[in-house]
PQR file with spaces between the fields and no chain letter, atoms N, CA, C, O and H, PARSE charges and radii, in Angstrom:
ATOM       1  N    UNK     1       7.189    4.301    8.298 -0.4000 1.5000
ATOM       2  CA   UNK     1       7.404    5.266    7.240 -0.0000 2.0000
ATOM       3  C    UNK     1       7.169    6.690    7.726  0.5500 1.7000
ATOM       4  O    UNK     1       7.531    7.654    7.051 -0.5500 1.4000
ATOM       5  N    UNK     2       6.573    6.813    8.878 -0.4000 1.5000
ATOM       6  CA   UNK     2       6.345    8.150    9.414 -0.0000 2.0000
ATOM       7  C    UNK     2       7.658    8.804    9.829  0.5500 1.7000
ATOM       8  O    UNK     2       7.816   10.020    9.719 -0.5500 1.4000
ATOM       9  H    UNK     2       6.278    6.030    9.426  0.4000 1.0000
ATOM      10  N    UNK     3       8.597    7.990   10.306 -0.4000 1.5000
ATOM      11  CA   UNK     3       9.879    8.507   10.770 -0.0000 2.0000
ATOM      12  C    UNK     3      10.992    8.147    9.804  0.5500 1.7000
ATOM      13  O    UNK     3      10.965    7.082    9.187 -0.5500 1.4000
ATOM      14  H    UNK     3       8.469    7.003   10.395  0.4000 1.0000
ATOM      15  N    UNK     4      11.975    9.038    9.671 -0.4000 1.5000
ATOM      16  CA   UNK     4      13.132    8.748    8.837 -0.0000 2.0000
ATOM      17  C    UNK     4      13.870    7.532    9.378  0.5500 1.7000
ATOM      18  O    UNK     4      13.911    7.300   10.586 -0.5500 1.4000
ATOM      19  H    UNK     4      11.996    9.903   10.173  0.4000 1.0000
ATOM      20  N    UNK     5      14.452    6.761    8.470 -0.4000 1.5000
ATOM      21  CA   UNK     5      15.237    5.604    8.886 -0.0000 2.0000
ATOM      22  C    UNK     5      14.463    4.303    8.876  0.5500 1.7000
ATOM      23  O    UNK     5      15.046    3.250    9.136 -0.5500 1.4000
ATOM      24  H    UNK     5      14.419    6.949    7.488  0.4000 1.0000
ATOM      25  N    UNK     6      13.164    4.335    8.586 -0.4000 1.5000
ATOM      26  CA   UNK     6      12.353    3.125    8.507 -0.0000 2.0000
ATOM      27  C    UNK     6      11.989    2.882    7.053  0.5500 1.7000
ATOM      28  O    UNK     6      11.638    3.816    6.331 -0.5500 1.4000
ATOM      29  H    UNK     6      12.691    5.190    8.375  0.4000 1.0000
ATOM      30  N    UNK     7      12.071    1.649    6.628 -0.4000 1.5000
ATOM      31  CA   UNK     7      11.766    1.336    5.241 -0.0000 2.0000
ATOM      32  C    UNK     7      11.195   -0.069    5.148  0.5500 1.7000
ATOM      33  O    UNK     7      11.259   -0.849    6.099 -0.5500 1.4000
ATOM      34  H    UNK     7      12.357    0.891    7.213  0.4000 1.0000
ATOM      35  N    UNK     8      10.641   -0.373    3.996 -0.4000 1.5000
ATOM      36  CA   UNK     8      10.094   -1.699    3.748 -0.0000 2.0000
ATOM      37  C    UNK     8      10.132   -1.992    2.264  0.5500 1.7000
ATOM      38  O    UNK     8      10.445   -1.124    1.449 -0.5500 1.4000
ATOM      39  H    UNK     8      10.589    0.260    3.224  0.4000 1.0000
ATOM      40  N    UNK     9       9.807   -3.232    1.925 -0.4000 1.5000
ATOM      41  CA   UNK     9       9.798   -3.640    0.523 -0.0000 2.0000
ATOM      42  C    UNK     9       8.453   -4.287    0.203  0.5500 1.7000
ATOM      43  O    UNK     9       7.516   -4.214    0.998 -0.5500 1.4000
ATOM      44  H    UNK     9       9.553   -3.937    2.587  0.4000 1.0000
ATOM      45  N    UNK    10       8.365   -4.918   -0.964 -0.4000 1.5000
ATOM      46  CA   UNK    10       7.104   -5.521   -1.385 -0.0000 2.0000
ATOM      47  C    UNK    10       6.636   -6.608   -0.415  0.5500 1.7000
ATOM      48  O    UNK    10       5.436   -6.751   -0.185 -0.5500 1.4000
ATOM      49  H    UNK    10       9.126   -4.976   -1.610  0.4000 1.0000
ATOM      50  N    UNK    11       7.560   -7.366    0.149 -0.4000 1.5000
ATOM      51  CA   UNK    11       7.172   -8.387    1.134 -0.0000 2.0000
ATOM      52  C    UNK    11       6.529   -7.751    2.361  0.5500 1.7000
ATOM      53  O    UNK    11       5.585   -8.306    2.925 -0.5500 1.4000
ATOM      54  H    UNK    11       8.535   -7.250   -0.038  0.4000 1.0000
ATOM      55  N    UNK    12       7.029   -6.601    2.773 -0.4000 1.5000
ATOM      56  CA   UNK    12       6.429   -5.889    3.906 -0.0000 2.0000
ATOM      57  C    UNK    12       5.022   -5.413    3.567  0.5500 1.7000
ATOM      58  O    UNK    12       4.125   -5.466    4.407 -0.5500 1.4000
ATOM      59  H    UNK    12       7.795   -6.151    2.315  0.4000 1.0000
ATOM      60  N    UNK    13       4.832   -4.951    2.341 -0.4000 1.5000
ATOM      61  CA   UNK    13       3.503   -4.500    1.903 -0.0000 2.0000
ATOM      62  C    UNK    13       2.515   -5.661    1.950  0.5500 1.7000
ATOM      63  O    UNK    13       1.393   -5.505    2.432 -0.5500 1.4000
ATOM      64  H    UNK    13       5.562   -4.908    1.658  0.4000 1.0000
ATOM      65  N    UNK    14       2.928   -6.826    1.449 -0.4000 1.5000
ATOM      66  CA   UNK    14       2.063   -8.012    1.489 -0.0000 2.0000
ATOM      67  C    UNK    14       1.762   -8.413    2.930  0.5500 1.7000
ATOM      68  O    UNK    14       0.632   -8.786    3.245 -0.5500 1.4000
ATOM      69  H    UNK    14       3.839   -6.953    1.058  0.4000 1.0000
ATOM      70  N    UNK    15       2.757   -8.341    3.802 -0.4000 1.5000
ATOM      71  CA   UNK    15       2.561   -8.688    5.212 -0.0000 2.0000
ATOM      72  C    UNK    15       1.588   -7.730    5.885  0.5500 1.7000
ATOM      73  O    UNK    15       0.789   -8.148    6.723 -0.5500 1.4000
ATOM      74  H    UNK    15       3.675   -8.038    3.546  0.4000 1.0000
ATOM      75  N    UNK    16       1.645   -6.459    5.532 -0.4000 1.5000
ATOM      76  CA   UNK    16       0.710   -5.476    6.082 -0.0000 2.0000
ATOM      77  C    UNK    16      -0.717   -5.821    5.673  0.5500 1.7000
ATOM      78  O    UNK    16      -1.626   -5.788    6.503 -0.5500 1.4000
ATOM      79  H    UNK    16       2.294   -6.119    4.851  0.4000 1.0000
ATOM      80  N    UNK    17      -0.919   -6.151    4.402 -0.4000 1.5000
ATOM      81  CA   UNK    17      -2.260   -6.513    3.922 -0.0000 2.0000
ATOM      82  C    UNK    17      -2.794   -7.726    4.678  0.5500 1.7000
ATOM      83  O    UNK    17      -3.960   -7.746    5.073 -0.5500 1.4000
ATOM      84  H    UNK    17      -0.181   -6.178    3.727  0.4000 1.0000
ATOM      85  N    UNK    18      -1.949   -8.736    4.882 -0.4000 1.5000
ATOM      86  CA   UNK    18      -2.375   -9.949    5.586 -0.0000 2.0000
ATOM      87  C    UNK    18      -2.598   -9.696    7.077  0.5500 1.7000
ATOM      88  O    UNK    18      -3.610  -10.123    7.633 -0.5500 1.4000
ATOM      89  H    UNK    18      -1.002   -8.719    4.561  0.4000 1.0000
ATOM      90  N    UNK    19      -1.667   -9.011    7.720 -0.4000 1.5000
ATOM      91  CA   UNK    19      -1.732   -8.799    9.166 -0.0000 2.0000
ATOM      92  C    UNK    19      -2.912   -7.930    9.570  0.5500 1.7000
ATOM      93  O    UNK    19      -3.604   -8.223   10.545 -0.5500 1.4000
ATOM      94  H    UNK    19      -0.845   -8.665    7.268  0.4000 1.0000
ATOM      95  N    UNK    20      -3.135   -6.870    8.823 -0.4000 1.5000
ATOM      96  CA   UNK    20      -4.191   -5.924    9.176 -0.0000 2.0000
ATOM      97  C    UNK    20      -5.480   -6.153    8.404  0.5500 1.7000
ATOM      98  O    UNK    20      -6.424   -5.373    8.521 -0.5500 1.4000
ATOM      99  H    UNK    20      -2.572   -6.632    8.031  0.4000 1.0000
ATOM     100  N    UNK    21      -5.523   -7.235    7.603 -0.4000 1.5000
ATOM     101  CA   UNK    21      -6.706   -7.600    6.830 -0.0000 2.0000
ATOM     102  C    UNK    21      -7.245   -6.390    6.065  0.5500 1.7000
ATOM     103  O    UNK    21      -8.416   -6.027    6.181 -0.5500 1.4000
ATOM     104  H    UNK    21      -4.756   -7.869    7.508  0.4000 1.0000
ATOM     105  N    UNK    22      -6.357   -5.782    5.283 -0.4000 1.5000
ATOM     106  CA   UNK    22      -6.732   -4.586    4.536 -0.0000 2.0000
ATOM     107  C    UNK    22      -6.194   -4.682    3.110  0.5500 1.7000
ATOM     108  O    UNK    22      -5.357   -5.529    2.800 -0.5500 1.4000
ATOM     109  H    UNK    22      -5.406   -6.077    5.189  0.4000 1.0000
ATOM     110  N    UNK    23      -6.687   -3.808    2.266 -0.4000 1.5000
ATOM     111  CA   UNK    23      -6.202   -3.714    0.891 -0.0000 2.0000
ATOM     112  C    UNK    23      -5.203   -2.563    0.839  0.5500 1.7000
ATOM     113  O    UNK    23      -5.484   -1.469    1.328 -0.5500 1.4000
ATOM     114  H    UNK    23      -7.367   -3.119    2.518  0.4000 1.0000
ATOM     115  N    UNK    24      -4.041   -2.812    0.247 -0.4000 1.5000
ATOM     116  CA   UNK    24      -3.019   -1.777    0.104 -0.0000 2.0000
ATOM     117  C    UNK    24      -2.936   -1.397   -1.374  0.5500 1.7000
ATOM     118  O    UNK    24      -2.642   -2.235   -2.226 -0.5500 1.4000
ATOM     119  H    UNK    24      -3.813   -3.701   -0.151  0.4000 1.0000
ATOM     120  N    UNK    25      -3.198   -0.133   -1.660 -0.4000 1.5000
ATOM     121  CA   UNK    25      -3.069    0.399   -3.017 -0.0000 2.0000
ATOM     122  C    UNK    25      -1.784    1.206   -3.083  0.5500 1.7000
ATOM     123  O    UNK    25      -1.476    1.979   -2.176 -0.5500 1.4000
ATOM     124  H    UNK    25      -3.437    0.547   -0.967  0.4000 1.0000
ATOM     125  N    UNK    26      -1.039    1.021   -4.159 -0.4000 1.5000
ATOM     126  CA   UNK    26       0.197    1.770   -4.343 -0.0000 2.0000
ATOM     127  C    UNK    26       0.128    2.499   -5.682  0.5500 1.7000
ATOM     128  O    UNK    26      -0.012    1.880   -6.737 -0.5500 1.4000
ATOM     129  H    UNK    26      -1.289    0.393   -4.895  0.4000 1.0000
ATOM     130  N    UNK    27       0.230    3.814   -5.619 -0.4000 1.5000
ATOM     131  CA   UNK    27       0.256    4.648   -6.817 -0.0000 2.0000
ATOM     132  C    UNK    27       1.721    4.826   -7.192  0.5500 1.7000
ATOM     133  O    UNK    27       2.507    5.346   -6.400 -0.5500 1.4000
ATOM     134  H    UNK    27       0.345    4.317   -4.762  0.4000 1.0000
ATOM     135  N    UNK    28       2.092    4.396   -8.400 -0.4000 1.5000
ATOM     136  CA   UNK    28       3.499    4.376   -8.788 -0.0000 2.0000
ATOM     137  C    UNK    28       3.836    5.459   -9.814  0.5500 1.7000
ATOM     138  O    UNK    28       2.954    6.098  -10.388 -0.5500 1.4000
ATOM     139  H    UNK    28       1.453    3.974   -9.043  0.4000 1.0000
ATOM     140  N    UNK    29       5.123    5.641  -10.020 -0.4000 1.5000
ATOM     141  CA   UNK    29       5.599    6.585  -11.037 -0.0000 2.0000
ATOM     142  C    UNK    29       5.758    5.915  -12.397  0.5500 1.7000
ATOM     143  O    UNK    29       6.194    6.553  -13.355 -0.5500 1.4000
ATOM     144  H    UNK    29       5.840    5.122   -9.553  0.4000 1.0000
ATOM     145  N    UNK    30       5.409    4.640  -12.488 -0.4000 1.5000
ATOM     146  CA   UNK    30       5.500    3.893  -13.740 -0.0000 2.0000
ATOM     147  C    UNK    30       4.181    4.040  -14.506  0.5500 1.7000
ATOM     148  O    UNK    30       3.152    3.558  -14.034 -0.5500 1.4000
ATOM     149  H    UNK    30       5.055    4.122  -11.709  0.4000 1.0000
ATOM     150  N    UNK    31       4.184    4.689  -15.670 -0.4000 1.5000
ATOM     151  CA   UNK    31       2.926    4.913  -16.395 -0.0000 2.0000
ATOM     152  C    UNK    31       2.232    3.629  -16.851  0.5500 1.7000
ATOM     153  O    UNK    31       1.011    3.615  -17.004 -0.5500 1.4000
ATOM     154  H    UNK    31       5.021    5.081  -16.054  0.4000 1.0000
ATOM     155  N    UNK    32       2.984    2.559  -17.067 -0.4000 1.5000
ATOM     156  CA   UNK    32       2.378    1.298  -17.509 -0.0000 2.0000
ATOM     157  C    UNK    32       1.702    0.538  -16.372  0.5500 1.7000
ATOM     158  O    UNK    32       0.726   -0.178  -16.597 -0.5500 1.4000
ATOM     159  H    UNK    32       3.976    2.571  -16.942  0.4000 1.0000
ATOM     160  N    UNK    33       2.209    0.688  -15.169 -0.4000 1.5000
ATOM     161  CA   UNK    33       1.624    0.040  -13.979 -0.0000 2.0000
ATOM     162  C    UNK    33       1.500    1.096  -12.893  0.5500 1.7000
ATOM     163  O    UNK    33       2.204    1.050  -11.884 -0.5500 1.4000
ATOM     164  H    UNK    33       3.002    1.269  -14.987  0.4000 1.0000
ATOM     165  N    UNK    34       0.608    2.040  -13.105 -0.4000 1.5000
ATOM     166  CA   UNK    34       0.527    3.172  -12.191 -0.0000 2.0000
ATOM     167  C    UNK    34      -0.215    2.859  -10.893  0.5500 1.7000
ATOM     168  O    UNK    34      -0.110    3.611   -9.924 -0.5500 1.4000
ATOM     169  H    UNK    34       0.036    2.078  -13.924  0.4000 1.0000
ATOM     170  N    UNK    35      -0.969    1.746  -10.867 -0.4000 1.5000
ATOM     171  CA   UNK    35      -1.692    1.373   -9.657 -0.0000 2.0000
ATOM     172  C    UNK    35      -1.479   -0.105   -9.369  0.5500 1.7000
ATOM     173  O    UNK    35      -1.758   -0.960  -10.209 -0.5500 1.4000
ATOM     174  H    UNK    35      -1.054    1.135  -11.654  0.4000 1.0000
ATOM     175  N    UNK    36      -0.981   -0.396   -8.169 -0.4000 1.5000
ATOM     176  CA   UNK    36      -0.809   -1.775   -7.715 -0.0000 2.0000
ATOM     177  C    UNK    36      -1.769   -2.016   -6.561  0.5500 1.7000
ATOM     178  O    UNK    36      -2.075   -1.103   -5.794 -0.5500 1.4000
ATOM     179  H    UNK    36      -0.755    0.299   -7.487  0.4000 1.0000
ATOM     180  N    UNK    37      -2.244   -3.256   -6.442 -0.4000 1.5000
ATOM     181  CA   UNK    37      -3.214   -3.595   -5.400 -0.0000 2.0000
ATOM     182  C    UNK    37      -2.767   -4.876   -4.708  0.5500 1.7000
ATOM     183  O    UNK    37      -2.523   -5.890   -5.360 -0.5500 1.4000
ATOM     184  H    UNK    37      -1.995   -3.998   -7.065  0.4000 1.0000
ATOM     185  N    UNK    38      -2.662   -4.823   -3.385 -0.4000 1.5000
ATOM     186  CA   UNK    38      -2.305   -5.986   -2.579 -0.0000 2.0000
ATOM     187  C    UNK    38      -3.466   -6.293   -1.642  0.5500 1.7000
ATOM     188  O    UNK    38      -3.861   -5.455   -0.831 -0.5500 1.4000
ATOM     189  H    UNK    38      -2.860   -3.999   -2.855  0.4000 1.0000
ATOM     190  N    UNK    39      -4.007   -7.501   -1.762 -0.4000 1.5000
ATOM     191  CA   UNK    39      -5.135   -7.919   -0.930 -0.0000 2.0000
ATOM     192  C    UNK    39      -4.672   -8.979    0.060  0.5500 1.7000
ATOM     193  O    UNK    39      -3.707   -9.694   -0.208 -0.5500 1.4000
ATOM     194  H    UNK    39      -3.686   -8.181   -2.421  0.4000 1.0000
ATOM     195  N    UNK    40      -5.350   -9.089    1.203 -0.4000 1.5000
ATOM     196  CA   UNK    40      -4.975  -10.132    2.164 -0.0000 2.0000
ATOM     197  C    UNK    40      -5.228  -11.523    1.592  0.5500 1.7000
ATOM     198  O    UNK    40      -6.123  -11.711    0.767 -0.5500 1.4000
ATOM     199  H    UNK    40      -6.134   -8.507    1.421  0.4000 1.0000
ATOM     200  N    UNK    41      -4.437  -12.490    2.034 -0.4000 1.5000
ATOM     201  CA   UNK    41      -4.593  -13.871    1.553 -0.0000 2.0000
ATOM     202  C    UNK    41      -5.953  -14.435    1.926  0.5500 1.7000
ATOM     203  O    UNK    41      -6.626  -15.045    1.095 -0.5500 1.4000
ATOM     204  H    UNK    41      -3.711  -12.337    2.704  0.4000 1.0000
ATOM     205  N    UNK    42      -6.359  -14.236    3.168 -0.4000 1.5000
ATOM     206  CA   UNK    42      -7.650  -14.748    3.647 -0.0000 2.0000
ATOM     207  C    UNK    42      -8.700  -13.669    3.437  0.5500 1.7000
ATOM     208  O    UNK    42      -8.761  -12.689    4.181 -0.5500 1.4000
ATOM     209  H    UNK    42      -5.812  -13.741    3.844  0.4000 1.0000
ATOM     210  N    UNK    43      -9.510  -13.858    2.433 -0.4000 1.5000
ATOM     211  CA   UNK    43     -10.534  -12.866    2.114 -0.0000 2.0000
ATOM     212  C    UNK    43     -11.842  -13.237    2.795  0.5500 1.7000
ATOM     213  O    UNK    43     -12.328  -14.359    2.653 -0.5500 1.4000
ATOM     214  H    UNK    43      -9.460  -14.653    1.829  0.4000 1.0000
ATOM     215  N    UNK    44     -12.406  -12.296    3.530 -0.4000 1.5000
ATOM     216  CA   UNK    44     -13.734  -12.471    4.105 -0.0000 2.0000
ATOM     217  C    UNK    44     -14.730  -11.971    3.074  0.5500 1.7000
ATOM     218  O    UNK    44     -14.700  -10.801    2.694 -0.5500 1.4000
ATOM     219  H    UNK    44     -12.011  -11.385    3.645  0.4000 1.0000
ATOM     220  N    UNK    45     -15.601  -12.839    2.628 -0.4000 1.5000
ATOM     221  CA   UNK    45     -16.541  -12.504    1.555 -0.0000 2.0000
ATOM     222  C    UNK    45     -17.468  -11.364    1.936  0.5500 1.7000
ATOM     223  O    UNK    45     -17.982  -11.304    3.053 -0.5500 1.4000
ATOM     224  H    UNK    45     -15.626  -13.790    2.937  0.4000 1.0000
ATOM     225  N    UNK    46     -17.673  -10.459    0.984 -0.4000 1.5000
ATOM     226  CA   UNK    46     -18.632   -9.355    1.105 -0.0000 2.0000
ATOM     227  C    UNK    46     -18.410   -8.474    2.327  0.5500 1.7000
ATOM     228  O    UNK    46     -19.350   -7.850    2.819 -0.5500 1.4000
ATOM     229  H    UNK    46     -17.256  -10.508    0.077  0.4000 1.0000
ATOM     230  N    UNK    47     -17.199   -8.420    2.814 -0.4000 1.5000
ATOM     231  CA   UNK    47     -16.925   -7.570    3.963 -0.0000 2.0000
ATOM     232  C    UNK    47     -16.081   -6.385    3.498  0.5500 1.7000
ATOM     233  O    UNK    47     -15.057   -6.566    2.839 -0.5500 1.4000
ATOM     234  H    UNK    47     -16.435   -8.927    2.414  0.4000 1.0000
ATOM     235  N    UNK    48     -16.511   -5.180    3.841 -0.4000 1.5000
ATOM     236  CA   UNK    48     -15.799   -3.981    3.443 -0.0000 2.0000
ATOM     237  C    UNK    48     -14.431   -3.951    4.106  0.5500 1.7000
ATOM     238  O    UNK    48     -14.319   -4.093    5.323 -0.5500 1.4000
ATOM     239  H    UNK    48     -17.343   -5.033    4.377  0.4000 1.0000
ATOM     240  N    UNK    49     -13.408   -3.768    3.313 -0.4000 1.5000
ATOM     241  CA   UNK    49     -12.042   -3.757    3.818 -0.0000 2.0000
ATOM     242  C    UNK    49     -11.560   -2.325    4.032  0.5500 1.7000
ATOM     243  O    UNK    49     -11.968   -1.399    3.331 -0.5500 1.4000
ATOM     244  H    UNK    49     -13.499   -3.652    2.324  0.4000 1.0000
ATOM     245  N    UNK    50     -10.692   -2.174    5.009 -0.4000 1.5000
ATOM     246  CA   UNK    50      -9.991   -0.910    5.159 -0.0000 2.0000
ATOM     247  C    UNK    50      -8.934   -0.841    4.076  0.5500 1.7000
ATOM     248  O    UNK    50      -8.429   -1.868    3.623 -0.5500 1.4000
ATOM     249  H    UNK    50     -10.360   -2.926    5.578  0.4000 1.0000
ATOM     250  N    UNK    51      -8.602    0.369    3.662 -0.4000 1.5000
ATOM     251  CA   UNK    51      -7.623    0.560    2.591 -0.0000 2.0000
ATOM     252  C    UNK    51      -6.486    1.451    3.064  0.5500 1.7000
ATOM     253  O    UNK    51      -6.681    2.378    3.850 -0.5500 1.4000
ATOM     254  H    UNK    51      -9.013    1.203    4.030  0.4000 1.0000
ATOM     255  N    UNK    52      -5.308    1.146    2.571 -0.4000 1.5000
ATOM     256  CA   UNK    52      -4.124    1.969    2.788 -0.0000 2.0000
ATOM     257  C    UNK    52      -3.618    2.379    1.411  0.5500 1.7000
ATOM     258  O    UNK    52      -3.538    1.550    0.505 -0.5500 1.4000
ATOM     259  H    UNK    52      -5.150    0.393    1.933  0.4000 1.0000
ATOM     260  N    UNK    53      -3.278    3.642    1.253 -0.4000 1.5000
ATOM     261  CA   UNK    53      -2.726    4.137   -0.004 -0.0000 2.0000
ATOM     262  C    UNK    53      -1.295    4.599    0.228  0.5500 1.7000
ATOM     263  O    UNK    53      -1.009    5.327    1.179 -0.5500 1.4000
ATOM     264  H    UNK    53      -3.343    4.316    1.989  0.4000 1.0000
ATOM     265  N    UNK    54      -0.396    4.163   -0.659 -0.4000 1.5000
ATOM     266  CA   UNK    54       1.007    4.565   -0.615 -0.0000 2.0000
ATOM     267  C    UNK    54       1.431    5.044   -1.996  0.5500 1.7000
ATOM     268  O    UNK    54       0.806    4.706   -3.001 -0.5500 1.4000
ATOM     269  H    UNK    54      -0.628    3.572   -1.431  0.4000 1.0000
ATOM     270  N    UNK    55       2.487    5.825   -2.035 -0.4000 1.5000
ATOM     271  CA   UNK    55       3.095    6.241   -3.300 -0.0000 2.0000
ATOM     272  C    UNK    55       4.409    5.490   -3.456  0.5500 1.7000
ATOM     273  O    UNK    55       5.067    5.159   -2.469 -0.5500 1.4000
ATOM     274  H    UNK    55       2.995    6.100   -1.218  0.4000 1.0000
ATOM     275  N    UNK    56       4.787    5.224   -4.705 -0.4000 1.5000
ATOM     276  CA   UNK    56       6.041    4.518   -4.976 -0.0000 2.0000
ATOM     277  C    UNK    56       6.756    5.185   -6.134  0.5500 1.7000
ATOM     278  O    UNK    56       6.235    5.230   -7.249 -0.5500 1.4000
ATOM     279  H    UNK    56       4.253    5.492   -5.507  0.4000 1.0000
ATOM     280  N    UNK    57       7.944    5.703   -5.877 -0.4000 1.5000
ATOM     281  CA   UNK    57       8.794    6.270   -6.925 -0.0000 2.0000
ATOM     282  C    UNK    57       9.724    5.169   -7.400  0.5500 1.7000
ATOM     283  O    UNK    57      10.665    4.794   -6.701 -0.5500 1.4000
ATOM     284  H    UNK    57       8.368    5.667   -4.971  0.4000 1.0000
ATOM     285  N    UNK    58       9.455    4.653   -8.592 -0.4000 1.5000
ATOM     286  CA   UNK    58      10.242    3.535   -9.114 -0.0000 2.0000
ATOM     287  C    UNK    58      11.693    3.948   -9.273  0.5500 1.7000
ATOM     288  O    UNK    58      11.967    5.080   -9.672 -0.5500 1.4000
ATOM     289  H    UNK    58       8.690    4.958   -9.159  0.4000 1.0000
ATOM     290  N    UNK    59      12.613    3.073   -8.977 -0.4000 1.5000
ATOM     291  CA   UNK    59      12.412    1.716   -8.475 -0.0000 2.0000
ATOM     292  C    UNK    59      12.718    1.558   -6.996  0.5500 1.7000
ATOM     293  O    UNK    59      12.886    0.425   -6.544 -0.5500 1.4000
ATOM     294  H    UNK    59      12.390    2.154   -8.653  0.4000 1.0000
ATOM     295  N    UNK    60      12.803    2.646   -6.204 -0.4000 1.5000
ATOM     296  CA   UNK    60      13.387    2.440   -4.883 -0.0000 2.0000
ATOM     297  C    UNK    60      12.680    3.063   -3.688  0.5500 1.7000
ATOM     298  O    UNK    60      13.112    2.801   -2.566 -0.5500 1.4000
ATOM     299  H    UNK    60      12.667    3.566   -6.571  0.4000 1.0000
ATOM     300  N    UNK    61      11.649    3.851   -3.830 -0.4000 1.5000
ATOM     301  CA   UNK    61      11.216    4.639   -2.678 -0.0000 2.0000
ATOM     302  C    UNK    61       9.698    4.661   -2.502  0.5500 1.7000
ATOM     303  O    UNK    61       8.966    5.069   -3.404 -0.5500 1.4000
ATOM     304  H    UNK    61      11.297    4.064   -4.741  0.4000 1.0000
ATOM     305  N    UNK    62       9.230    4.214   -1.322 -0.4000 1.5000
ATOM     306  CA   UNK    62       7.815    4.315   -0.950 -0.0000 2.0000
ATOM     307  C    UNK    62       7.611    5.581   -0.125  0.5500 1.7000
ATOM     308  O    UNK    62       8.510    6.012    0.597 -0.5500 1.4000
ATOM     309  H    UNK    62       9.824    3.883   -0.590  0.4000 1.0000
ATOM     310  N    UNK    63       6.430    6.171   -0.236 -0.4000 1.5000
ATOM     311  CA   UNK    63       6.058    7.332    0.574 -0.0000 2.0000
ATOM     312  C    UNK    63       4.650    7.135    1.099  0.5500 1.7000
ATOM     313  O    UNK    63       3.803    6.530    0.443 -0.5500 1.4000
ATOM     314  H    UNK    63       5.699    5.821   -0.823  0.4000 1.0000
ATOM     315  N    UNK    64       4.416    7.652    2.287 -0.4000 1.5000
ATOM     316  CA   UNK    64       3.055    7.643    2.811 -0.0000 2.0000
ATOM     317  C    UNK    64       2.285    8.787    2.159  0.5500 1.7000
ATOM     318  O    UNK    64       2.876    9.754    1.678 -0.5500 1.4000
ATOM     319  H    UNK    64       5.104    8.144    2.820  0.4000 1.0000
ATOM     320  N    UNK    65       0.974    8.666    2.149 -0.4000 1.5000
ATOM     321  CA   UNK    65       0.112    9.699    1.581 -0.0000 2.0000
ATOM     322  C    UNK    65      -0.796   10.226    2.676  0.5500 1.7000
ATOM     323  O    UNK    65      -1.162    9.490    3.593 -0.5500 1.4000
ATOM     324  H    UNK    65       0.494    7.880    2.539  0.4000 1.0000
ATOM     325  N    UNK    66      -1.151   11.468    2.586 -0.4000 1.5000
ATOM     326  CA   UNK    66      -2.035   12.088    3.570 -0.0000 2.0000
ATOM     327  C    UNK    66      -3.281   12.587    2.857  0.5500 1.7000
ATOM     328  O    UNK    66      -3.188   13.245    1.821 -0.5500 1.4000
ATOM     329  H    UNK    66      -0.853   12.066    1.841  0.4000 1.0000
ATOM     330  N    UNK    67      -4.450   12.273    3.414 -0.4000 1.5000
ATOM     331  CA   UNK    67      -5.718   12.722    2.852 -0.0000 2.0000
ATOM     332  C    UNK    67      -5.871   14.224    3.066  0.5500 1.7000
ATOM     333  O    UNK    67      -5.706   14.728    4.177 -0.5500 1.4000
ATOM     334  H    UNK    67      -4.525   11.739    4.256  0.4000 1.0000
ATOM     335  N    UNK    68      -6.184   14.917    2.000 -0.4000 1.5000
ATOM     336  CA   UNK    68      -6.426   16.357    2.074 -0.0000 2.0000
ATOM     337  C    UNK    68      -7.879   16.602    1.698  0.5500 1.7000
ATOM     338  O    UNK    68      -8.303   16.273    0.590 -0.5500 1.4000
ATOM     339  H    UNK    68      -6.318   14.508    1.098  0.4000 1.0000
ATOM     340  N    UNK    69      -8.637   17.176    2.616 -0.4000 1.5000
ATOM     341  CA   UNK    69     -10.039   17.489    2.340 -0.0000 2.0000
ATOM     342  C    UNK    69     -10.108   18.862    1.693  0.5500 1.7000
ATOM     343  O    UNK    69      -9.494   19.823    2.156 -0.5500 1.4000
ATOM     344  H    UNK    69      -8.292   17.443    3.516  0.4000 1.0000
ATOM     345  N    UNK    70     -10.868   18.926    0.616 -0.4000 1.5000
ATOM     346  CA   UNK    70     -10.969   20.197   -0.114 -0.0000 2.0000
ATOM     347  C    UNK    70     -12.374   20.738   -0.032  0.5500 1.7000
ATOM     348  O    UNK    70     -12.659   21.801   -0.584 -0.5500 1.4000
ATOM     349  H    UNK    70     -11.367   18.145    0.240  0.4000 1.0000
């Protein structure tokens, strides 16, 4: 997603959560479901997970987010 021409769908998001053992949060443009959460299938109990945050403009476009320190 950093470079133009690369894209993914919900299956890719789930695969990222499983492969990297992280939680993926998606902030959407849909007011009824503004936050989606994808967790890895194999959960390690009581272990702090890394998180990835993405934006989603319904119904077709994901964007990466950048942390801004204020």
